[in-house]
Amino acid sequence: MREELSGDYGNALYYTQVEDLINMLRQEQYLVLSDQEQIREKYLLIAEKADKLYNQYQSAVR
């Protein structure tokens, strides 16, 4: 999943291609409460990348 969100950052409209994936990710917020540190870290990293991608998309469409 991280690879998909690391895609074409030069193309702000890339967000539209992974929007469903990001929505699915947001439904998995319980992972932040995982006992396994590695899972929490990866979830937070992916969520951060998704947020940045969304912000780039919003800036481009304004």
PDB file of N, CA, C and O in Angstrom:
ATOM      1  N   MET A   1       0.827  -1.184   0.000  1.00  0.00           N
ATOM      2  CA  MET A   1       0.000   0.000   0.000  1.00  0.00           C
ATOM      3  C   MET A   1       0.873   1.250   0.000  1.00  0.00           C
ATOM      4  O   MET A   1       0.562   2.209  -0.658  1.00  0.00           O
ATOM      5  N   ARG A   2       1.948   1.209   0.731  1.00  0.00           N
ATOM      6  CA  ARG A   2       2.815   2.375   0.788  1.00  0.00           C
ATOM      7  C   ARG A   2       3.344   2.723  -0.596  1.00  0.00           C
ATOM      8  O   ARG A   2       3.483   3.888  -0.931  1.00  0.00           O
ATOM      9  N   GLU A   3       3.621   1.707  -1.403  1.00  0.00           N
ATOM     10  CA  GLU A   3       4.131   1.961  -2.750  1.00  0.00           C
ATOM     11  C   GLU A   3       3.095   2.695  -3.599  1.00  0.00           C
ATOM     12  O   GLU A   3       3.436   3.593  -4.353  1.00  0.00           O
ATOM     13  N   GLU A   4       1.835   2.322  -3.444  1.00  0.00           N
ATOM     14  CA  GLU A   4       0.785   2.971  -4.221  1.00  0.00           C
ATOM     15  C   GLU A   4       0.688   4.447  -3.858  1.00  0.00           C
ATOM     16  O   GLU A   4       0.479   5.299  -4.704  1.00  0.00           O
ATOM     17  N   LEU A   5       0.843   4.755  -2.590  1.00  0.00           N
ATOM     18  CA  LEU A   5       0.736   6.147  -2.151  1.00  0.00           C
ATOM     19  C   LEU A   5       2.002   6.935  -2.433  1.00  0.00           C
ATOM     20  O   LEU A   5       2.016   8.142  -2.318  1.00  0.00           O
ATOM     21  N   SER A   6       3.059   6.254  -2.776  1.00  0.00           N
ATOM     22  CA  SER A   6       4.305   6.932  -3.119  1.00  0.00           C
ATOM     23  C   SER A   6       4.405   7.175  -4.614  1.00  0.00           C
ATOM     24  O   SER A   6       5.447   7.547  -5.114  1.00  0.00           O
ATOM     25  N   GLY A   7       3.344   6.963  -5.304  1.00  0.00           N
ATOM     26  CA  GLY A   7       3.316   7.057  -6.766  1.00  0.00           C
ATOM     27  C   GLY A   7       3.688   8.408  -7.308  1.00  0.00           C
ATOM     28  O   GLY A   7       4.546   9.097  -6.795  1.00  0.00           O
ATOM     29  N   ASP A   8       3.028   8.816  -8.311  1.00  0.00           N
ATOM     30  CA  ASP A   8       3.353   9.983  -9.119  1.00  0.00           C
ATOM     31  C   ASP A   8       3.027  11.284  -8.387  1.00  0.00           C
ATOM     32  O   ASP A   8       2.018  11.918  -8.643  1.00  0.00           O
ATOM     33  N   TYR A   9       3.895  11.685  -7.461  1.00  0.00           N
ATOM     34  CA  TYR A   9       3.671  12.920  -6.712  1.00  0.00           C
ATOM     35  C   TYR A   9       3.756  14.148  -7.605  1.00  0.00           C
ATOM     36  O   TYR A   9       3.236  15.187  -7.267  1.00  0.00           O
ATOM     37  N   GLY A  10       4.401  14.042  -8.757  1.00  0.00           N
ATOM     38  CA  GLY A  10       4.466  15.162  -9.684  1.00  0.00           C
ATOM     39  C   GLY A  10       3.104  15.442 -10.310  1.00  0.00           C
ATOM     40  O   GLY A  10       2.844  16.536 -10.776  1.00  0.00           O
ATOM     41  N   ASN A  11       2.253  14.472 -10.296  1.00  0.00           N
ATOM     42  CA  ASN A  11       0.913  14.601 -10.854  1.00  0.00           C
ATOM     43  C   ASN A  11      -0.074  14.665  -9.689  1.00  0.00           C
ATOM     44  O   ASN A  11      -0.430  13.652  -9.106  1.00  0.00           O
ATOM     45  N   ALA A  12      -0.526  15.858  -9.359  1.00  0.00           N
ATOM     46  CA  ALA A  12      -1.404  16.046  -8.206  1.00  0.00           C
ATOM     47  C   ALA A  12      -2.724  15.302  -8.365  1.00  0.00           C
ATOM     48  O   ALA A  12      -3.360  14.959  -7.386  1.00  0.00           O
ATOM     49  N   LEU A  13      -3.116  15.024  -9.580  1.00  0.00           N
ATOM     50  CA  LEU A  13      -4.364  14.299  -9.807  1.00  0.00           C
ATOM     51  C   LEU A  13      -4.225  12.801  -9.527  1.00  0.00           C
ATOM     52  O   LEU A  13      -5.199  12.061  -9.592  1.00  0.00           O
ATOM     53  N   TYR A  14      -3.022  12.361  -9.188  1.00  0.00           N
ATOM     54  CA  TYR A  14      -2.794  10.962  -8.805  1.00  0.00           C
ATOM     55  C   TYR A  14      -3.699  10.573  -7.640  1.00  0.00           C
ATOM     56  O   TYR A  14      -4.109   9.426  -7.515  1.00  0.00           O
ATOM     57  N   TYR A  15      -4.044  11.547  -6.812  1.00  0.00           N
ATOM     58  CA  TYR A  15      -4.931  11.286  -5.678  1.00  0.00           C
ATOM     59  C   TYR A  15      -6.219  10.605  -6.130  1.00  0.00           C
ATOM     60  O   TYR A  15      -6.709   9.690  -5.469  1.00  0.00           O
ATOM     61  N   THR A  16      -6.751  11.029  -7.260  1.00  0.00           N
ATOM     62  CA  THR A  16      -8.011  10.457  -7.738  1.00  0.00           C
ATOM     63  C   THR A  16      -7.868   8.972  -8.073  1.00  0.00           C
ATOM     64  O   THR A  16      -8.842   8.234  -8.029  1.00  0.00           O
ATOM     65  N   GLN A  17      -6.650   8.541  -8.391  1.00  0.00           N
ATOM     66  CA  GLN A  17      -6.413   7.140  -8.733  1.00  0.00           C
ATOM     67  C   GLN A  17      -6.328   6.256  -7.486  1.00  0.00           C
ATOM     68  O   GLN A  17      -6.566   5.053  -7.574  1.00  0.00           O
ATOM     69  N   VAL A  18      -5.959   6.837  -6.348  1.00  0.00           N
ATOM     70  CA  VAL A  18      -5.799   6.047  -5.124  1.00  0.00           C
ATOM     71  C   VAL A  18      -6.795   6.451  -4.038  1.00  0.00           C
ATOM     72  O   VAL A  18      -6.681   6.021  -2.898  1.00  0.00           O
ATOM     73  N   GLU A  19      -7.783   7.238  -4.400  1.00  0.00           N
ATOM     74  CA  GLU A  19      -8.746   7.725  -3.417  1.00  0.00           C
ATOM     75  C   GLU A  19      -9.475   6.579  -2.712  1.00  0.00           C
ATOM     76  O   GLU A  19      -9.663   6.617  -1.494  1.00  0.00           O
ATOM     77  N   ASP A  20      -9.866   5.548  -3.438  1.00  0.00           N
ATOM     78  CA  ASP A  20     -10.543   4.408  -2.813  1.00  0.00           C
ATOM     79  C   ASP A  20      -9.627   3.699  -1.819  1.00  0.00           C
ATOM     80  O   ASP A  20     -10.064   3.283  -0.746  1.00  0.00           O
ATOM     81  N   LEU A  21      -8.377   3.573  -2.173  1.00  0.00           N
ATOM     82  CA  LEU A  21      -7.391   2.955  -1.283  1.00  0.00           C
ATOM     83  C   LEU A  21      -7.232   3.777   0.000  1.00  0.00           C
ATOM     84  O   LEU A  21      -7.177   3.230   1.106  1.00  0.00           O
ATOM     85  N   ILE A  22      -7.189   5.085  -0.139  1.00  0.00           N
ATOM     86  CA  ILE A  22      -7.054   5.973   1.020  1.00  0.00           C
ATOM     87  C   ILE A  22      -8.291   5.878   1.910  1.00  0.00           C
ATOM     88  O   ILE A  22      -8.175   5.825   3.143  1.00  0.00           O
ATOM     89  N   ASN A  23      -9.466   5.820   1.312  1.00  0.00           N
ATOM     90  CA  ASN A  23     -10.693   5.671   2.097  1.00  0.00           C
ATOM     91  C   ASN A  23     -10.703   4.359   2.866  1.00  0.00           C
ATOM     92  O   ASN A  23     -11.132   4.307   4.024  1.00  0.00           O
ATOM     93  N   MET A  24     -10.223   3.305   2.242  1.00  0.00           N
ATOM     94  CA  MET A  24     -10.124   2.020   2.922  1.00  0.00           C
ATOM     95  C   MET A  24      -9.145   2.116   4.094  1.00  0.00           C
ATOM     96  O   MET A  24      -9.405   1.605   5.185  1.00  0.00           O
ATOM     97  N   LEU A  25      -8.051   2.783   3.874  1.00  0.00           N
ATOM     98  CA  LEU A  25      -7.048   2.972   4.923  1.00  0.00           C
ATOM     99  C   LEU A  25      -7.654   3.691   6.127  1.00  0.00           C
ATOM    100  O   LEU A  25      -7.422   3.304   7.273  1.00  0.00           O
ATOM    101  N   ARG A  26      -8.424   4.713   5.884  1.00  0.00           N
ATOM    102  CA  ARG A  26      -9.012   5.490   6.983  1.00  0.00           C
ATOM    103  C   ARG A  26      -9.974   4.652   7.813  1.00  0.00           C
ATOM    104  O   ARG A  26     -10.195   4.950   8.985  1.00  0.00           O
ATOM    105  N   GLN A  27     -10.532   3.610   7.234  1.00  0.00           N
ATOM    106  CA  GLN A  27     -11.414   2.716   7.985  1.00  0.00           C
ATOM    107  C   GLN A  27     -10.630   1.786   8.910  1.00  0.00           C
ATOM    108  O   GLN A  27     -11.218   1.117   9.756  1.00  0.00           O
ATOM    109  N   GLU A  28      -9.336   1.759   8.757  1.00  0.00           N
ATOM    110  CA  GLU A  28      -8.468   0.877   9.549  1.00  0.00           C
ATOM    111  C   GLU A  28      -7.742   1.640  10.665  1.00  0.00           C
ATOM    112  O   GLU A  28      -6.679   1.241  11.107  1.00  0.00           O
ATOM    113  N   GLN A  29      -8.338   2.715  11.140  1.00  0.00           N
ATOM    114  CA  GLN A  29      -7.687   3.541  12.152  1.00  0.00           C
ATOM    115  C   GLN A  29      -7.388   2.796  13.445  1.00  0.00           C
ATOM    116  O   GLN A  29      -6.534   3.214  14.222  1.00  0.00           O
ATOM    117  N   TYR A  30      -8.076   1.714  13.681  1.00  0.00           N
ATOM    118  CA  TYR A  30      -7.820   0.927  14.885  1.00  0.00           C
ATOM    119  C   TYR A  30      -6.363   0.452  14.944  1.00  0.00           C
ATOM    120  O   TYR A  30      -5.862   0.120  16.013  1.00  0.00           O
ATOM    121  N   LEU A  31      -5.674   0.417  13.817  1.00  0.00           N
ATOM    122  CA  LEU A  31      -4.278  -0.024  13.791  1.00  0.00           C
ATOM    123  C   LEU A  31      -3.370   0.880  14.625  1.00  0.00           C
ATOM    124  O   LEU A  31      -2.317   0.455  15.062  1.00  0.00           O
ATOM    125  N   VAL A  32      -3.801   2.108  14.862  1.00  0.00           N
ATOM    126  CA  VAL A  32      -3.023   3.028  15.701  1.00  0.00           C
ATOM    127  C   VAL A  32      -2.932   2.472  17.128  1.00  0.00           C
ATOM    128  O   VAL A  32      -1.985   2.766  17.859  1.00  0.00           O
ATOM    129  N   LEU A  33      -3.876   1.646  17.515  1.00  0.00           N
ATOM    130  CA  LEU A  33      -3.916   1.085  18.866  1.00  0.00           C
ATOM    131  C   LEU A  33      -3.227  -0.273  18.968  1.00  0.00           C
ATOM    132  O   LEU A  33      -3.263  -0.895  20.030  1.00  0.00           O
ATOM    133  N   SER A  34      -2.607  -0.703  17.895  1.00  0.00           N
ATOM    134  CA  SER A  34      -1.957  -2.010  17.889  1.00  0.00           C
ATOM    135  C   SER A  34      -0.871  -2.108  18.956  1.00  0.00           C
ATOM    136  O   SER A  34      -0.172  -1.135  19.258  1.00  0.00           O
ATOM    137  N   ASP A  35      -0.726  -3.295  19.501  1.00  0.00           N
ATOM    138  CA  ASP A  35       0.347  -3.554  20.466  1.00  0.00           C
ATOM    139  C   ASP A  35       1.710  -3.601  19.776  1.00  0.00           C
ATOM    140  O   ASP A  35       2.738  -3.458  20.425  1.00  0.00           O
ATOM    141  N   GLN A  36       1.696  -3.805  18.477  1.00  0.00           N
ATOM    142  CA  GLN A  36       2.943  -3.926  17.725  1.00  0.00           C
ATOM    143  C   GLN A  36       3.365  -2.557  17.193  1.00  0.00           C
ATOM    144  O   GLN A  36       2.671  -1.956  16.363  1.00  0.00           O
ATOM    145  N   GLU A  37       4.492  -2.104  17.666  1.00  0.00           N
ATOM    146  CA  GLU A  37       4.985  -0.774  17.294  1.00  0.00           C
ATOM    147  C   GLU A  37       5.164  -0.631  15.792  1.00  0.00           C
ATOM    148  O   GLU A  37       4.849   0.414  15.215  1.00  0.00           O
ATOM    149  N   GLN A  38       5.651  -1.666  15.145  1.00  0.00           N
ATOM    150  CA  GLN A  38       5.904  -1.608  13.709  1.00  0.00           C
ATOM    151  C   GLN A  38       4.605  -1.356  12.925  1.00  0.00           C
ATOM    152  O   GLN A  38       4.594  -0.586  11.969  1.00  0.00           O
ATOM    153  N   ILE A  39       3.529  -1.973  13.345  1.00  0.00           N
ATOM    154  CA  ILE A  39       2.245  -1.772  12.675  1.00  0.00           C
ATOM    155  C   ILE A  39       1.774  -0.332  12.871  1.00  0.00           C
ATOM    156  O   ILE A  39       1.316   0.317  11.927  1.00  0.00           O
ATOM    157  N   ARG A  40       1.879   0.173  14.101  1.00  0.00           N
ATOM    158  CA  ARG A  40       1.476   1.564  14.362  1.00  0.00           C
ATOM    159  C   ARG A  40       2.286   2.528  13.516  1.00  0.00           C
ATOM    160  O   ARG A  40       1.732   3.455  12.911  1.00  0.00           O
ATOM    161  N   GLU A  41       3.597   2.330  13.479  1.00  0.00           N
ATOM    162  CA  GLU A  41       4.469   3.230  12.715  1.00  0.00           C
ATOM    163  C   GLU A  41       4.126   3.211  11.232  1.00  0.00           C
ATOM    164  O   GLU A  41       4.064   4.259  10.593  1.00  0.00           O
ATOM    165  N   LYS A  42       3.924   2.031  10.686  1.00  0.00           N
ATOM    166  CA  LYS A  42       3.610   1.933   9.251  1.00  0.00           C
ATOM    167  C   LYS A  42       2.260   2.571   8.944  1.00  0.00           C
ATOM    168  O   LYS A  42       2.110   3.263   7.945  1.00  0.00           O
ATOM    169  N   TYR A  43       1.279   2.336   9.787  1.00  0.00           N
ATOM    170  CA  TYR A  43      -0.025   2.944   9.561  1.00  0.00           C
ATOM    171  C   TYR A  43       0.094   4.465   9.571  1.00  0.00           C
ATOM    172  O   TYR A  43      -0.442   5.144   8.689  1.00  0.00           O
ATOM    173  N   LEU A  44       0.798   5.009  10.557  1.00  0.00           N
ATOM    174  CA  LEU A  44       0.939   6.462  10.656  1.00  0.00           C
ATOM    175  C   LEU A  44       1.717   7.034   9.480  1.00  0.00           C
ATOM    176  O   LEU A  44       1.395   8.119   8.980  1.00  0.00           O
ATOM    177  N   LEU A  45       2.716   6.319   9.019  1.00  0.00           N
ATOM    178  CA  LEU A  45       3.492   6.760   7.859  1.00  0.00           C
ATOM    179  C   LEU A  45       2.609   6.802   6.608  1.00  0.00           C
ATOM    180  O   LEU A  45       2.615   7.785   5.861  1.00  0.00           O
ATOM    181  N   ILE A  46       1.831   5.758   6.415  1.00  0.00           N
ATOM    182  CA  ILE A  46       0.946   5.709   5.248  1.00  0.00           C
ATOM    183  C   ILE A  46      -0.116   6.793   5.338  1.00  0.00           C
ATOM    184  O   ILE A  46      -0.430   7.460   4.349  1.00  0.00           O
ATOM    185  N   ALA A  47      -0.663   6.994   6.527  1.00  0.00           N
ATOM    186  CA  ALA A  47      -1.683   8.041   6.706  1.00  0.00           C
ATOM    187  C   ALA A  47      -1.093   9.417   6.418  1.00  0.00           C
ATOM    188  O   ALA A  47      -1.755  10.265   5.802  1.00  0.00           O
ATOM    189  N   GLU A  48       0.145   9.641   6.818  1.00  0.00           N
ATOM    190  CA  GLU A  48       0.806  10.918   6.550  1.00  0.00           C
ATOM    191  C   GLU A  48       0.985  11.125   5.046  1.00  0.00           C
ATOM    192  O   GLU A  48       0.726  12.211   4.519  1.00  0.00           O
ATOM    193  N   LYS A  49       1.412  10.084   4.350  1.00  0.00           N
ATOM    194  CA  LYS A  49       1.579  10.179   2.896  1.00  0.00           C
ATOM    195  C   LYS A  49       0.235  10.457   2.213  1.00  0.00           C
ATOM    196  O   LYS A  49       0.157  11.244   1.278  1.00  0.00           O
ATOM    197  N   ALA A  50      -0.807   9.807   2.692  1.00  0.00           N
ATOM    198  CA  ALA A  50      -2.144  10.020   2.125  1.00  0.00           C
ATOM    199  C   ALA A  50      -2.588  11.463   2.333  1.00  0.00           C
ATOM    200  O   ALA A  50      -3.152  12.086   1.430  1.00  0.00           O
ATOM    201  N   ASP A  51      -2.328  12.007   3.512  1.00  0.00           N
ATOM    202  CA  ASP A  51      -2.689  13.400   3.796  1.00  0.00           C
ATOM    203  C   ASP A  51      -1.932  14.373   2.889  1.00  0.00           C
ATOM    204  O   ASP A  51      -2.510  15.325   2.371  1.00  0.00           O
ATOM    205  N   LYS A  52      -0.654  14.119   2.690  1.00  0.00           N
ATOM    206  CA  LYS A  52       0.142  14.991   1.814  1.00  0.00           C
ATOM    207  C   LYS A  52      -0.370  14.929   0.376  1.00  0.00           C
ATOM    208  O   LYS A  52      -0.471  15.953  -0.297  1.00  0.00           O
ATOM    209  N   LEU A  53      -0.694  13.738  -0.060  1.00  0.00           N
ATOM    210  CA  LEU A  53      -1.202  13.564  -1.414  1.00  0.00           C
ATOM    211  C   LEU A  53      -2.533  14.295  -1.575  1.00  0.00           C
ATOM    212  O   LEU A  53      -2.768  14.971  -2.581  1.00  0.00           O
ATOM    213  N   TYR A  54      -3.395  14.187  -0.572  1.00  0.00           N
ATOM    214  CA  TYR A  54      -4.676  14.887  -0.605  1.00  0.00           C
ATOM    215  C   TYR A  54      -4.474  16.397  -0.654  1.00  0.00           C
ATOM    216  O   TYR A  54      -5.137  17.091  -1.423  1.00  0.00           O
ATOM    217  N   ASN A  55      -3.561  16.908   0.148  1.00  0.00           N
ATOM    218  CA  ASN A  55      -3.276  18.357   0.156  1.00  0.00           C
ATOM    219  C   ASN A  55      -2.747  18.834  -1.188  1.00  0.00           C
ATOM    220  O   ASN A  55      -3.126  19.903  -1.671  1.00  0.00           O
ATOM    221  N   GLN A  56      -1.887  18.036  -1.817  1.00  0.00           N
ATOM    222  CA  GLN A  56      -1.391  18.396  -3.140  1.00  0.00           C
ATOM    223  C   GLN A  56      -2.534  18.439  -4.148  1.00  0.00           C
ATOM    224  O   GLN A  56      -2.605  19.321  -4.995  1.00  0.00           O
ATOM    225  N   TYR A  57      -3.404  17.473  -4.061  1.00  0.00           N
ATOM    226  CA  TYR A  57      -4.555  17.411  -4.961  1.00  0.00           C
ATOM    227  C   TYR A  57      -5.433  18.640  -4.773  1.00  0.00           C
ATOM    228  O   TYR A  57      -5.838  19.282  -5.739  1.00  0.00           O
ATOM    229  N   GLN A  58      -5.732  18.976  -3.529  1.00  0.00           N
ATOM    230  CA  GLN A  58      -6.578  20.127  -3.252  1.00  0.00           C
ATOM    231  C   GLN A  58      -5.940  21.431  -3.756  1.00  0.00           C
ATOM    232  O   GLN A  58      -6.621  22.304  -4.288  1.00  0.00           O
ATOM    233  N   SER A  59      -4.641  21.565  -3.597  1.00  0.00           N
ATOM    234  CA  SER A  59      -3.941  22.750  -4.098  1.00  0.00           C
ATOM    235  C   SER A  59      -4.024  22.838  -5.616  1.00  0.00           C
ATOM    236  O   SER A  59      -4.171  23.922  -6.176  1.00  0.00           O
ATOM    237  N   ALA A  60      -3.942  21.704  -6.275  1.00  0.00           N
ATOM    238  CA  ALA A  60      -3.952  21.684  -7.736  1.00  0.00           C
ATOM    239  C   ALA A  60      -5.315  22.003  -8.321  1.00  0.00           C
ATOM    240  O   ALA A  60      -5.404  22.636  -9.377  1.00  0.00           O
ATOM    241  N   VAL A  61      -6.373  21.602  -7.638  1.00  0.00           N
ATOM    242  CA  VAL A  61      -7.704  21.797  -8.209  1.00  0.00           C
ATOM    243  C   VAL A  61      -8.308  23.141  -7.847  1.00  0.00           C
ATOM    244  O   VAL A  61      -9.376  23.490  -8.335  1.00  0.00           O
ATOM    245  N   ARG A  62      -7.651  23.912  -7.017  1.00  0.00           N
ATOM    246  CA  ARG A  62      -8.178  25.258  -6.663  1.00  0.00           C
ATOM    247  C   ARG A  62      -7.966  26.226  -7.767  1.00  0.00           C
ATOM    248  O   ARG A  62      -7.218  26.360  -8.547  1.00  0.00           O
TER     249      ARG A  62
END
